[in-house]
Amino acid sequence: MHPPTPTPTTPEPGFNFAYLDEQTKRSVRRALLKAVAIPGHQIPFSSREMPMSYGWGTGGIQVTASVIGQTDTLKVIDQGADDTTNAVNIRRFFRKVCGVETTEQTEAATLIQTRHRIPETALREGQIMVYQVPMPEPLYFIEPSRTEANKMHALEEYGPMYVRLYEDVTRFGHIAIAYDYPVMVHDRYLMKPSPIPRFDNPKLHMSPALQLFGAGREKRIYALPPYTKVKSLDFEDHPFTVESWEQPCEFCGATDTYLDEVVTNDRGDRLWICSDTDYCHQRQQQQTQTPRKLD
Amino acid sequence: MPYVAVKGGEQAIQNAEALLKAKRRGDPAVPELSLEQIKQQMQLAVNRVMAEGSLYDPDLAALAIKQAWGDLVEAAFLLRAYRTTLPRLYYSKPLNTDRMQLQRRISAIFKDAPGGQKLGPTFDYVHRLLDFKLAAETNEFTAPTTAPVSVSESTPRVANTLAREKLIDPVGLLANTSSTHSAPTDATPAHSSDPPNGKQSYAPIPDPFDLTRQSLTTPTQRDARLQNLARADEGFLLAMAYSTQRGYGKNHPFAGEVRLGDVEVVICPEELGFEVAIADITVTEVQMVNQFKGSKTIPPQFTQGYGLTFGYNERKAMAMALVDRALQARDLNEGIDGPAQDEEFVLFHSDNVEAQGFVQHLKLPHYIDFQAELNLIRTLRREYGQAQDPSKPDAAPVDPLSADPAPEDTSVPSPTPDSQHMPQSPAEVTP
């Protein structure tokens, strides 16, 4: 069963709605507007210290805090699940400082903050996806200097990235990037989709939802407006593919979802279940099973 | 002579010491800090000083913190200096951290790690809002009760799950394959070779390098590196670790396992011939799981970075594990592109006791060498002046800085190119 959706509460006294002051939220929104206007291009913004550590999703939290309204319904997922500690904690934070309604259901949410997954349920127009981004610069492992990387973006000098992928092909026979697989946005900017598995990359393409990416520590914001062309890099003879599994989800039987491997004991026994807990529950309910949750 | 700048008499030194003590004590109207208070209520400071002072003694660490005005590097220095005076009686057996009495244990790589996850005391999910109630002095907090965990059971390691499929090098020995262990030159550790404990996920090396008794020479072995990192400055390690995550020597890790708890220290005195447990100490242990795409001789598999520190020192242990992995670059035939992969750079600059001494020695008088430098630069300027105007052999030298309106001054940064390429965010101009 879904745990009962907590009803909106009164926000914590002494703090502005959504924690950040209005000036700061406005400055973040200006960066967001610019990001939407230049899809995939990283816009610097004056990231603030938040009451969580950098790396815990402060970029996403600042973006969420800047766009959330009193009537929004917020869903927070981490690794696809609503019940992981970090997701629970961020949801708890926004309930505390906004008093907004929260949900675990993708369809019921107007605003979804995510770490690492795009929900299996198709997004719709009007929804906003907020990604927590640890490392916005797709070129960082080719060119660690941000000054140089900025030049490469400006000159559209993405050859070295293709060389890197080609090296994988010559060495392993295929491109060996499992997550945070680089994409070309609107035929112009190379972009990191934040560490989603490459399984989720196709969901970025022509998504009806607005997708916002916030990197707090690196102080960058970028965006994909609805219905933006997003192409995962590949070669004609080595086309982009997504991963698949040999068995369905243990709980709901889905064969088209991203599965988590769960080690069940020290003998190495394991099972595979949907990483998207909401999707898995919905499917189990449709099959009128008692939804199962991993303890 | 009216004034002698740097010749200090004994009186001056005594006065400086007395002044230091008085300043340290602060306002006498405020009650004095007890060592017990520091030990109990500033545990993380105590732990850091124990780790960097490389001496497990919370009482002495608390004393050092009190004496050092809370300057933790100075406190580590005090502890190291004291440690020198202690005789070396035994080498302990390798700690068996499998049998750790866990206070905290998390894994970031499997949803449900065998043995369970235990959050324990952690800042991780605490909203960092200043708690003004803490400003009051009569705080009492009760620890939540949890079901007691059986003590005798050892908790399996997450890395073992990967090792069973041969997906990870369980003992971290890849990093030691390329060369044999160098013979100690200075002193030989007293204990004999141990058979590797079958349950241990990292095998003890017979006669490991002892950094406190042998001189560190490069290239190093992993045992020497790990010792160096275990007592390295936390800030330095953190910066090095962070640089690997930001691309300076790509090193993408997963936190395979972080555990905090108490372990037994066991010695085996030769005259007795059997093992004796002499203490329980708290340690933080981190195993990072890193990508490795293989080389000519090694198939693709995960590799590991390892971190172990005295006390609850999670940030340090994690940074250590990242840097340990970065320093395996040479053994794994990876490119050495980032500072954190350069063992000479990291190992010789990581010790804060060494570093603070050499940096601060600049406060000592240097008038002899400075005088030599002064003479030289005057000679050079005279020669420069003559070269500019040969008609005046004794001409006062021209000041090249004031004479040249556009000097080649490398200290002035040129405008950054990103100001041309990157649109400036309106946020940057928001007050």
XYZ file of C-alpha atoms in Angstrom:
726
model
C 0.000 0.000 0.000
C 1.026 3.566 -0.486
C 1.730 5.239 2.773
C -0.923 7.883 3.323
C 0.025 11.086 1.521
C 0.867 13.580 4.209
C -1.512 16.492 4.200
C -0.061 19.962 3.716
C 1.293 21.391 6.899
C 1.940 24.878 8.116
C 5.392 25.947 7.017
C 8.137 26.290 9.595
C 7.910 29.793 11.090
C 10.882 32.101 10.662
C 11.662 31.090 7.095
C 10.483 32.470 3.779
C 8.236 30.274 1.631
C 10.530 27.613 0.110
C 13.435 28.698 2.314
C 15.194 31.015 -0.158
C 14.475 34.719 -0.044
C 12.520 36.247 -2.908
C 15.544 38.041 -4.406
C 17.485 34.811 -4.621
C 14.575 32.915 -6.113
C 14.189 35.654 -8.701
C 17.856 35.422 -9.651
C 17.584 31.648 -10.030
C 14.471 32.082 -12.187
C 16.329 34.521 -14.444
C 19.035 31.899 -14.946
C 16.306 29.344 -15.622
C 14.705 31.548 -18.283
C 18.032 31.935 -19.993
C 18.630 28.183 -19.761
C 15.264 27.479 -21.376
C 16.081 29.947 -24.137
C 19.374 28.169 -24.969
C 18.597 24.463 -24.537
C 21.464 22.417 -23.155
C 23.705 25.409 -22.522
C 25.034 25.819 -18.998
C 24.127 29.100 -17.350
C 26.120 30.218 -14.316
C 24.030 31.140 -11.305
C 24.863 32.346 -7.848
C 24.259 29.145 -5.976
C 23.606 29.529 -2.267
C 24.594 27.452 0.717
C 21.628 25.296 1.606
C 20.928 23.465 4.846
C 22.023 20.227 3.166
C 25.520 19.408 1.999
C 26.620 20.138 -1.523
C 26.238 16.844 -3.355
C 22.954 16.107 -1.617
C 20.996 17.804 -4.373
C 21.389 21.470 -3.494
C 21.183 22.490 -7.144
C 17.900 20.677 -7.623
C 16.650 21.956 -4.294
C 17.371 25.555 -5.263
C 15.646 25.102 -8.622
C 12.669 23.477 -6.940
C 12.557 26.214 -4.301
C 12.582 28.838 -7.055
C 9.738 27.415 -9.129
C 7.505 25.810 -6.511
C 4.185 27.439 -5.706
C 1.638 26.943 -2.979
C -0.594 24.890 -5.286
C 2.114 22.541 -6.486
C 2.222 18.867 -5.667
C 5.783 17.710 -5.167
C 7.257 14.294 -5.757
C 10.866 13.555 -4.882
C 12.643 10.458 -6.057
C 16.127 9.154 -5.488
C 17.327 6.151 -7.491
C 13.777 5.895 -8.782
C 12.321 5.358 -5.324
C 10.214 7.646 -3.188
C 11.209 5.948 0.027
C 14.989 6.234 -0.020
C 16.527 8.336 2.715
C 17.551 11.279 0.574
C 14.187 11.483 -1.181
C 12.353 11.309 2.129
C 14.620 13.978 3.522
C 14.174 16.448 0.648
C 10.407 15.915 0.660
C 10.441 16.498 4.407
C 12.389 19.714 3.837
C 9.891 21.133 1.354
C 6.943 20.123 3.487
C 8.653 21.965 6.313
C 9.456 25.177 4.450
C 6.543 25.330 1.958
C 3.773 23.304 3.479
C 2.946 22.063 -0.028
C 1.233 18.827 -0.821
C 3.532 15.929 -1.654
C 2.877 12.727 -3.494
C 4.598 9.534 -4.509
C 2.579 9.208 -7.705
C 4.139 10.460 -10.897
C 0.757 11.318 -12.400
C -0.367 13.344 -9.409
C 2.792 15.450 -9.268
C 3.183 18.852 -10.882
C 6.800 19.098 -9.853
C 9.178 16.154 -9.649
C 12.645 16.478 -8.230
C 14.814 13.557 -9.132
C 18.154 12.019 -8.515
C 19.225 9.433 -11.093
C 15.946 8.348 -12.687
C 13.222 9.555 -14.995
C 9.915 7.970 -13.979
C 8.714 5.057 -16.095
C 5.266 6.660 -16.294
C 5.263 9.010 -19.278
C 5.423 12.655 -18.306
C 2.813 15.078 -19.543
C 2.590 18.742 -20.491
C 2.648 21.070 -17.530
C 4.815 18.881 -15.373
C 8.286 20.054 -14.399
C 11.176 17.668 -13.874
C 14.006 18.982 -11.726
C 17.268 17.072 -11.913
C 19.956 17.142 -9.258
C 23.195 17.431 -11.162
C 26.558 16.614 -9.597
C 28.706 17.419 -12.604
C 27.168 19.542 -15.356
C 30.226 19.709 -17.595
C 30.140 16.874 -20.141
C 33.726 17.541 -21.183
C 35.235 17.428 -17.699
C 36.956 14.103 -18.099
C 38.376 15.168 -21.440
C 39.248 18.703 -20.413
C 39.227 19.312 -16.653
C 39.761 23.055 -17.016
C 36.396 24.836 -17.172
C 37.960 27.761 -18.997
C 39.041 25.486 -21.830
C 35.780 23.542 -21.798
C 33.828 26.804 -22.217
C 35.860 27.560 -25.311
C 35.171 24.109 -26.712
C 31.412 24.598 -26.224
C 31.562 28.020 -27.854
C 33.400 26.619 -30.873
C 31.215 23.516 -30.923
C 34.446 21.581 -30.691
C 33.059 18.201 -29.698
C 35.475 16.048 -31.704
C 37.388 14.883 -28.612
C 34.191 13.446 -27.167
C 33.627 11.374 -30.296
C 37.261 10.280 -30.139
C 36.697 9.161 -26.570
C 33.659 7.132 -27.629
C 35.574 5.723 -30.582
C 38.365 4.585 -28.253
C 35.747 2.614 -26.337
C 34.563 1.001 -29.564
C 38.052 -0.033 -30.611
C 38.776 -1.403 -27.154
C 35.536 -3.082 -26.132
C 33.542 -3.241 -29.349
C 30.947 -0.788 -28.046
C 30.645 2.507 -26.216
C 31.327 1.829 -22.553
C 29.312 4.540 -20.789
C 26.599 3.171 -18.528
C 25.104 6.346 -17.088
C 25.359 10.083 -17.613
C 25.603 9.222 -21.283
C 26.350 12.417 -23.231
C 23.658 13.868 -25.455
C 23.483 16.531 -28.132
C 20.689 18.992 -27.497
C 18.853 20.654 -30.353
C 21.835 19.916 -32.643
C 23.980 22.424 -30.798
C 25.063 21.849 -27.221
C 26.688 18.787 -25.735
C 24.948 18.083 -22.444
C 25.219 15.689 -19.537
C 21.828 14.355 -18.595
C 22.904 14.066 -14.924
C 23.669 10.522 -13.814
C 20.573 8.810 -15.159
C 21.258 5.364 -16.589
C 21.458 5.455 -20.388
C 18.217 3.471 -20.258
C 16.498 6.781 -19.478
C 18.155 8.842 -22.209
C 15.388 8.259 -24.780
C 12.869 9.755 -22.334
C 14.680 13.095 -22.554
C 13.886 13.355 -26.273
C 10.780 15.396 -27.172
C 9.491 15.172 -23.624
C 6.270 17.142 -23.114
C 7.479 18.173 -19.650
C 9.830 21.042 -18.884
C 13.146 19.651 -17.668
C 15.385 21.765 -15.446
C 18.862 20.804 -14.312
C 20.490 22.355 -11.266
C 24.108 21.880 -10.190
C 24.593 23.617 -6.851
C 28.252 23.008 -6.151
C 29.277 23.794 -9.717
C 26.850 26.742 -9.842
C 25.314 25.931 -13.206
C 21.764 25.618 -14.468
C 20.611 24.188 -17.779
C 17.325 23.134 -19.261
C 15.407 21.237 -21.872
C 12.215 23.040 -22.894
C 9.269 20.782 -23.749
C 9.559 18.988 -27.103
C 13.316 19.462 -27.485
C 15.384 17.204 -29.698
C 17.857 15.242 -27.582
C 20.170 12.806 -29.301
C 22.447 10.369 -27.499
C 25.856 10.359 -29.150
C 26.665 7.310 -31.229
C 28.077 6.172 -34.554
C 26.178 4.934 -37.615
C 27.735 1.492 -37.272
C 27.516 1.555 -33.486
C 24.070 2.952 -32.733
C 23.009 3.955 -29.244
C 21.305 1.146 -27.325
C 19.758 0.859 -23.906
C 20.302 -1.917 -21.438
C 17.867 -4.798 -21.014
C 17.420 -7.597 -18.522
C 16.956 -11.313 -18.910
C 14.199 -11.503 -16.327
C 11.100 -9.463 -15.525
C 10.536 -7.513 -12.305
C 10.065 -9.966 -9.434
C 7.142 -7.945 -8.037
C 5.142 -6.683 -11.020
C 6.504 -8.683 -13.931
C 7.426 -5.628 -15.974
C 9.853 -6.329 -18.785
C 10.305 -2.771 -20.031
C 11.588 -1.034 -16.920
C 14.926 -0.351 -15.320
C 15.579 -3.049 -12.745
C 17.520 -2.863 -9.492
C 19.591 -5.817 -8.456
C 18.904 -6.663 -4.840
C 21.327 -8.901 -3.008
C 19.226 -10.924 -0.614
C 21.823 -12.753 1.424
C 25.502 -13.380 1.834
C 25.369 -16.442 -0.415
C 25.025 -14.130 -3.366
C 21.344 -14.809 -4.052
C 19.635 -11.855 -5.642
C 16.459 -10.703 -7.291
C 15.563 -7.939 -9.694
C 12.833 -5.386 -9.078
C 11.691 -2.133 -10.688
C 13.761 0.789 -9.478
C 10.715 3.048 -9.998
C 8.750 2.122 -6.873
C 5.659 4.103 -7.837
C 5.382 2.465 -11.259
C 5.862 -0.963 -9.715
C 3.113 -0.333 -7.131
C 0.702 0.929 -9.784
C 1.256 -2.174 -11.851
C 0.842 -4.465 -8.889
C -2.399 -2.735 -7.984
C -3.718 -3.093 -11.510
C -2.946 -6.771 -11.240
C -4.846 -6.671 -7.908
C -1.897 -8.036 -6.064
C -0.954 -6.744 -2.679
C 1.837 -4.351 -3.501
C 5.164 -5.477 -2.174
C 7.832 -3.272 -0.811
C 11.336 -4.242 -0.089
C 12.019 -3.898 3.599
C 72.541 49.936 19.582
C 69.071 51.348 20.020
C 67.101 48.421 18.589
C 67.853 44.785 17.861
C 65.150 43.417 15.673
C 65.355 39.681 15.845
C 67.645 38.802 18.703
C 65.278 37.591 21.374
C 66.430 37.138 24.908
C 65.226 34.344 27.123
C 62.981 36.844 28.866
C 61.160 37.599 25.627
C 60.518 33.943 24.985
C 59.261 33.411 28.512
C 56.963 36.376 28.199
C 55.616 35.122 24.903
C 54.828 31.776 26.500
C 53.155 33.386 29.488
C 51.115 35.618 27.225
C 50.079 32.617 25.161
C 48.891 30.755 28.234
C 46.943 33.737 29.531
C 45.327 34.315 26.141
C 44.465 30.666 25.880
C 42.716 30.685 29.196
C 40.659 33.726 28.207
C 38.501 35.539 30.724
C 39.150 33.987 34.164
C 35.535 34.691 35.057
C 34.471 32.003 32.591
C 34.802 28.468 33.970
C 37.706 26.504 32.583
C 37.119 23.756 30.015
C 37.737 20.319 31.400
C 39.470 17.641 29.356
C 36.468 15.441 29.970
C 34.209 18.062 28.388
C 36.412 18.237 25.309
C 36.615 14.470 25.114
C 32.856 14.041 25.483
C 31.459 17.012 23.621
C 34.044 17.679 20.951
C 34.520 14.106 19.891
C 35.050 14.795 16.234
C 37.868 17.205 17.003
C 39.402 14.604 19.306
C 39.090 11.971 16.596
C 40.688 14.155 13.981
C 43.620 14.944 16.234
C 44.089 11.257 17.069
C 44.073 10.357 13.381
C 46.470 13.062 12.257
C 48.579 12.779 15.379
C 48.592 9.021 14.700
C 48.159 8.130 18.343
C 44.976 6.594 19.699
C 44.472 8.319 23.018
C 41.343 10.442 23.507
C 42.608 11.896 26.800
C 45.873 13.136 25.345
C 44.095 14.376 22.230
C 41.704 16.377 24.427
C 44.673 17.809 26.298
C 46.356 18.754 23.037
C 43.192 20.484 21.820
C 42.920 22.458 25.035
C 46.571 23.422 24.929
C 46.395 24.397 21.249
C 43.429 26.793 21.650
C 41.402 24.419 19.557
C 43.822 24.597 16.628
C 43.581 21.017 15.451
C 46.737 21.007 13.333
C 48.723 22.354 16.280
C 47.072 19.726 18.487
C 48.057 16.941 16.093
C 51.577 18.342 16.188
C 51.622 18.218 20.014
C 50.429 14.633 19.934
C 53.003 13.593 17.334
C 55.781 15.190 19.342
C 54.646 13.307 22.428
C 54.281 10.062 20.492
C 57.981 10.215 19.661
C 58.792 9.656 23.318
C 56.859 6.398 23.565
C 58.705 3.093 23.262
C 57.569 0.716 20.523
C 56.723 -2.509 22.338
C 54.718 -4.580 19.881
C 53.162 -4.527 16.475
C 49.519 -5.468 16.653
C 47.936 -8.084 14.453
C 45.972 -6.619 11.535
C 42.639 -5.298 12.750
C 39.802 -7.608 11.860
C 37.211 -5.078 10.825
C 34.871 -7.846 9.656
C 34.085 -8.353 13.308
C 33.563 -4.684 14.012
C 30.817 -3.840 16.496
C 28.926 -1.601 14.148
C 27.543 1.790 15.087
C 27.001 2.735 11.488
C 27.199 0.888 8.208
C 26.003 2.062 4.850
C 26.459 0.961 1.281
C 25.620 3.070 -1.728
C 25.846 0.320 -4.316
C 23.181 -2.229 -3.422
C 19.672 -1.419 -2.368
C 19.676 -4.002 0.376
C 23.160 -5.048 1.433
C 23.415 -8.356 3.294
C 23.848 -7.550 6.942
C 21.636 -4.498 6.624
C 22.249 -0.800 6.542
C 22.541 1.175 9.730
C 22.434 4.942 9.575
C 23.896 5.520 13.027
C 24.839 8.990 14.193
C 25.297 11.109 11.080
C 24.909 14.674 9.914
C 23.996 13.380 6.454
C 20.244 13.837 6.601
C 20.064 16.580 9.185
C 18.860 19.912 7.862
C 21.667 22.292 8.649
C 19.536 24.868 10.430
C 21.239 26.554 13.362
C 19.652 25.120 16.483
C 19.288 28.085 18.769
C 18.042 25.886 21.570
C 21.581 24.519 21.808
C 22.762 27.932 22.957
C 21.163 27.123 26.285
C 23.211 25.037 28.650
C 20.877 22.490 30.111
C 20.465 20.268 27.098
C 19.695 16.656 27.619
C 19.071 14.327 24.752
C 18.133 10.706 24.917
C 19.481 8.280 22.354
C 16.716 6.336 20.618
C 16.665 2.696 21.550
C 17.169 0.139 18.818
C 17.077 -3.600 18.869
C 20.422 -4.909 20.088
C 22.562 -6.383 17.357
C 24.256 -9.650 18.071
C 27.869 -8.912 18.794
C 29.466 -12.199 17.890
C 28.205 -12.207 14.297
C 30.500 -10.666 11.771
C 28.869 -8.539 9.113
C 29.709 -9.621 5.571
C 31.367 -7.125 3.332
C 29.547 -5.619 0.403
C 32.683 -5.963 -1.713
C 32.556 -9.723 -1.184
C 29.335 -9.789 -3.163
C 31.240 -8.450 -6.144
C 34.303 -10.558 -5.416
C 32.243 -13.724 -5.681
C 31.684 -12.925 -9.355
C 35.340 -11.892 -9.698
C 34.097 -8.408 -10.542
C 36.403 -6.768 -8.059
C 39.901 -7.350 -6.912
C 39.035 -8.224 -3.317
C 42.391 -7.646 -1.736
C 43.379 -4.547 -3.610
C 46.452 -6.408 -4.763
C 46.314 -5.233 -8.359
C 47.926 -2.142 -7.003
C 50.844 -4.152 -5.741
C 51.475 -6.493 -8.640
C 54.052 -4.513 -10.502
C 56.964 -4.767 -8.120
C 58.062 -6.703 -5.110
C 58.017 -5.207 -1.707
C 61.171 -3.280 -1.037
C 63.268 -4.362 1.897
C 63.139 -1.967 4.813
C 66.338 -0.029 5.107
C 66.033 1.503 8.519
C 64.335 -0.889 10.862
C 62.402 -4.057 10.424
C 58.948 -4.321 11.938
C 59.098 -6.853 14.713
C 56.234 -9.099 13.804
C 56.375 -12.121 11.577
C 54.407 -12.837 8.422
C 50.743 -13.498 8.965
C 48.817 -15.955 6.906
C 46.085 -13.977 5.173
C 42.863 -14.280 7.075
C 40.496 -16.068 4.751
C 37.550 -13.876 5.684
C 39.440 -10.656 5.361
C 38.673 -8.750 2.214
C 42.136 -7.267 2.068
C 45.179 -9.369 2.748
C 47.778 -8.151 5.173
C 51.179 -7.764 3.615
C 53.959 -9.459 5.548
C 56.173 -6.876 7.202
C 54.321 -3.815 6.024
C 56.168 -0.578 5.621
C 56.371 1.451 8.825
C 56.267 5.125 8.031
C 57.269 6.048 11.565
C 60.451 3.983 11.392
C 61.432 4.051 7.726
C 62.069 6.853 5.324
C 59.504 7.203 2.576
C 61.025 6.826 -0.866
C 59.297 6.851 -4.208
C 58.128 4.863 -6.025
C 56.106 3.550 -3.140
C 54.073 0.486 -2.351
C 50.454 0.692 -1.366
C 51.100 -0.136 2.298
C 53.357 2.898 2.618
C 50.855 5.079 0.809
C 47.974 3.977 2.980
C 49.960 4.755 6.127
C 50.826 8.150 4.813
C 47.203 8.873 3.907
C 45.874 7.589 7.242
C 47.653 10.357 9.099
C 47.556 12.959 6.340
C 45.892 16.304 6.786
C 42.164 16.015 6.320
C 41.854 19.277 4.408
C 44.586 18.364 1.980
C 43.175 14.900 1.369
C 39.722 16.327 0.913
C 40.945 18.764 -1.722
C 42.890 16.037 -3.526
C 39.913 13.678 -3.442
C 37.607 16.416 -4.662
C 39.918 17.246 -7.562
C 39.668 13.657 -8.813
C 35.888 13.933 -8.816
C 36.052 17.158 -10.796
C 38.093 15.600 -13.582
C 41.723 16.074 -12.583
C 42.541 12.392 -12.924
C 39.157 10.862 -13.581
C 38.170 8.656 -10.735
C 34.532 7.810 -10.522
C 33.830 5.910 -7.349
C 30.887 4.377 -5.572
C 30.830 4.146 -1.805
C 30.851 0.367 -1.578
C 30.764 0.414 2.157
C 31.275 2.841 4.995
C 31.451 1.359 8.457
C 32.036 2.843 11.863
C 32.477 0.833 15.019
C 34.722 -0.709 17.591
C 37.379 -3.307 16.842
C 39.726 -5.272 19.034
C 43.434 -4.626 18.922
C 45.292 -7.886 19.297
C 48.964 -8.483 19.931
C 50.857 -11.730 19.984
C 53.929 -11.377 22.218
C 56.621 -13.773 21.087
C 57.416 -14.756 24.647
C 53.818 -15.826 25.211
C 53.115 -17.381 21.847
C 49.391 -16.668 21.962
C 47.226 -13.679 21.113
C 46.075 -11.126 23.665
C 43.436 -8.465 23.088
C 44.735 -5.234 24.547
C 42.138 -2.630 23.610
C 38.947 -1.747 21.784
C 39.309 1.190 19.459
C 36.787 3.023 17.315
C 37.625 3.223 13.633
C 35.983 4.393 10.415
C 36.533 2.195 7.394
C 35.630 2.975 3.799
C 35.752 0.782 0.730
C 35.230 2.638 -2.508
C 34.374 0.724 -5.640
C 35.945 2.256 -8.712
C 35.648 1.612 -12.401
C 38.530 -0.018 -14.133
C 38.347 -0.893 -17.770
C 41.243 -3.310 -17.749
C 44.696 -3.294 -19.215
C 46.821 -5.627 -21.300
C 47.216 -8.029 -18.408
C 44.123 -7.422 -16.262
C 40.542 -8.009 -17.423
C 37.975 -5.227 -16.836
C 36.782 -5.242 -13.253
C 36.118 -2.945 -10.368
C 39.037 -1.806 -8.293
C 38.924 -0.458 -4.814
C 40.103 2.488 -2.834
C 40.520 1.966 0.864
C 40.336 4.329 3.798
C 40.771 3.682 7.512
C 41.059 6.214 10.292
C 40.981 6.277 14.052
C 37.681 7.399 15.508
C 34.638 8.748 13.682
C 36.281 10.476 10.755
C 34.112 9.740 7.799
C 35.055 12.639 5.559
C 38.734 11.851 6.032
C 38.279 8.114 5.472
C 36.317 8.715 2.269
C 38.868 11.198 0.964
C 41.594 8.719 1.812
C 39.868 5.987 -0.168
C 39.527 8.258 -3.195
C 43.150 9.289 -3.080
C 44.310 5.716 -2.469
C 42.587 4.725 -5.688
C 43.968 7.696 -7.590
C 47.472 6.733 -6.473
C 47.065 3.257 -7.938
C 47.170 4.850 -11.409
C 50.761 3.831 -12.054
C 50.228 0.200 -11.058
C 47.111 -0.025 -13.219
C 48.833 1.585 -16.199
C 46.466 4.541 -16.172
C 47.558 7.953 -17.355
C 48.855 10.212 -14.608
C 47.136 13.477 -15.466
C 45.911 14.889 -12.182
C 47.755 16.026 -9.058
C 46.002 13.374 -6.961
C 47.516 10.602 -9.100
C 51.053 11.854 -8.581
C 52.359 9.993 -5.565
C 55.316 12.254 -5.033
C 53.081 15.285 -5.034
C 50.489 13.778 -2.711
C 52.642 11.844 -0.272
C 55.261 14.481 0.299
C 52.755 17.277 0.829
C 50.044 15.575 2.819
C 51.514 15.726 6.288
C 50.326 18.822 8.111
C 52.939 18.593 10.848
C 55.669 18.725 8.223
C 53.890 21.302 6.098
C 53.002 23.745 8.838
C 56.560 23.665 10.136
C 58.181 24.455 6.854
C 55.664 27.098 5.876
C 55.879 28.803 9.255
C 59.647 28.635 9.507
C 59.636 31.650 7.232
C 59.031 33.608 10.415
C 62.554 32.750 11.566
C 65.214 35.351 10.826
C 66.690 35.063 7.372
C 68.918 38.135 7.340
C 72.102 36.340 6.270
C 70.653 34.802 3.129
C 68.530 37.889 2.502
C 71.647 40.061 2.710
C 73.319 37.882 0.090
C 70.302 38.225 -2.155
C 70.228 41.976 -1.587
C 73.866 42.318 -2.615
C 73.264 40.309 -5.724
C 70.220 42.253 -6.863
C 72.027 45.575 -6.340
C 74.881 44.305 -8.504
C 72.492 43.172 -11.181
C 70.692 46.518 -11.225
C 73.973 48.370 -11.501
C 74.926 46.260 -14.493
C 71.485 46.758 -16.004
C 71.854 50.523 -15.601
C 75.221 50.472 -17.336
C 73.848 48.447 -20.204
C 71.044 50.970 -20.710
C 73.370 53.986 -20.610
C 77.023 53.037 -21.203
C 78.088 56.717 -21.035
C 77.478 56.727 -17.278
C 79.367 53.839 -15.729
C 78.079 54.733 -12.278
C 74.648 55.883 -13.319
C 71.841 55.255 -10.906
C 69.956 52.284 -12.243
C 66.743 52.942 -14.092
C 63.721 51.523 -12.421
C 62.366 49.244 -15.121
C 58.898 49.208 -13.615
C 58.391 52.941 -13.552
C 60.218 53.471 -16.843
C 58.108 51.033 -18.786
C 54.440 51.898 -18.887
C 53.489 48.370 -19.960
C 55.694 45.994 -18.039
C 55.435 42.311 -18.599
C 53.756 41.603 -15.348
C 52.706 38.018 -15.246
C 50.910 38.447 -11.958
C 48.115 40.420 -13.592
C 45.542 37.947 -14.852
C 44.415 38.409 -18.388
C 40.667 38.742 -18.906
C 39.120 35.310 -18.688
C 37.899 33.998 -22.015
C 34.672 32.747 -20.520
C 33.519 36.314 -20.081
C 33.404 36.418 -23.866
C 31.840 33.039 -24.436
C 29.594 32.528 -21.475
C 26.633 34.798 -21.065
C 26.873 36.391 -17.684
C 24.115 35.321 -15.425
C 21.950 38.092 -14.125
C 22.395 36.347 -10.811
C 26.033 37.407 -10.804
C 25.067 41.037 -10.555
C 22.334 40.536 -8.034
C 23.484 41.907 -4.707
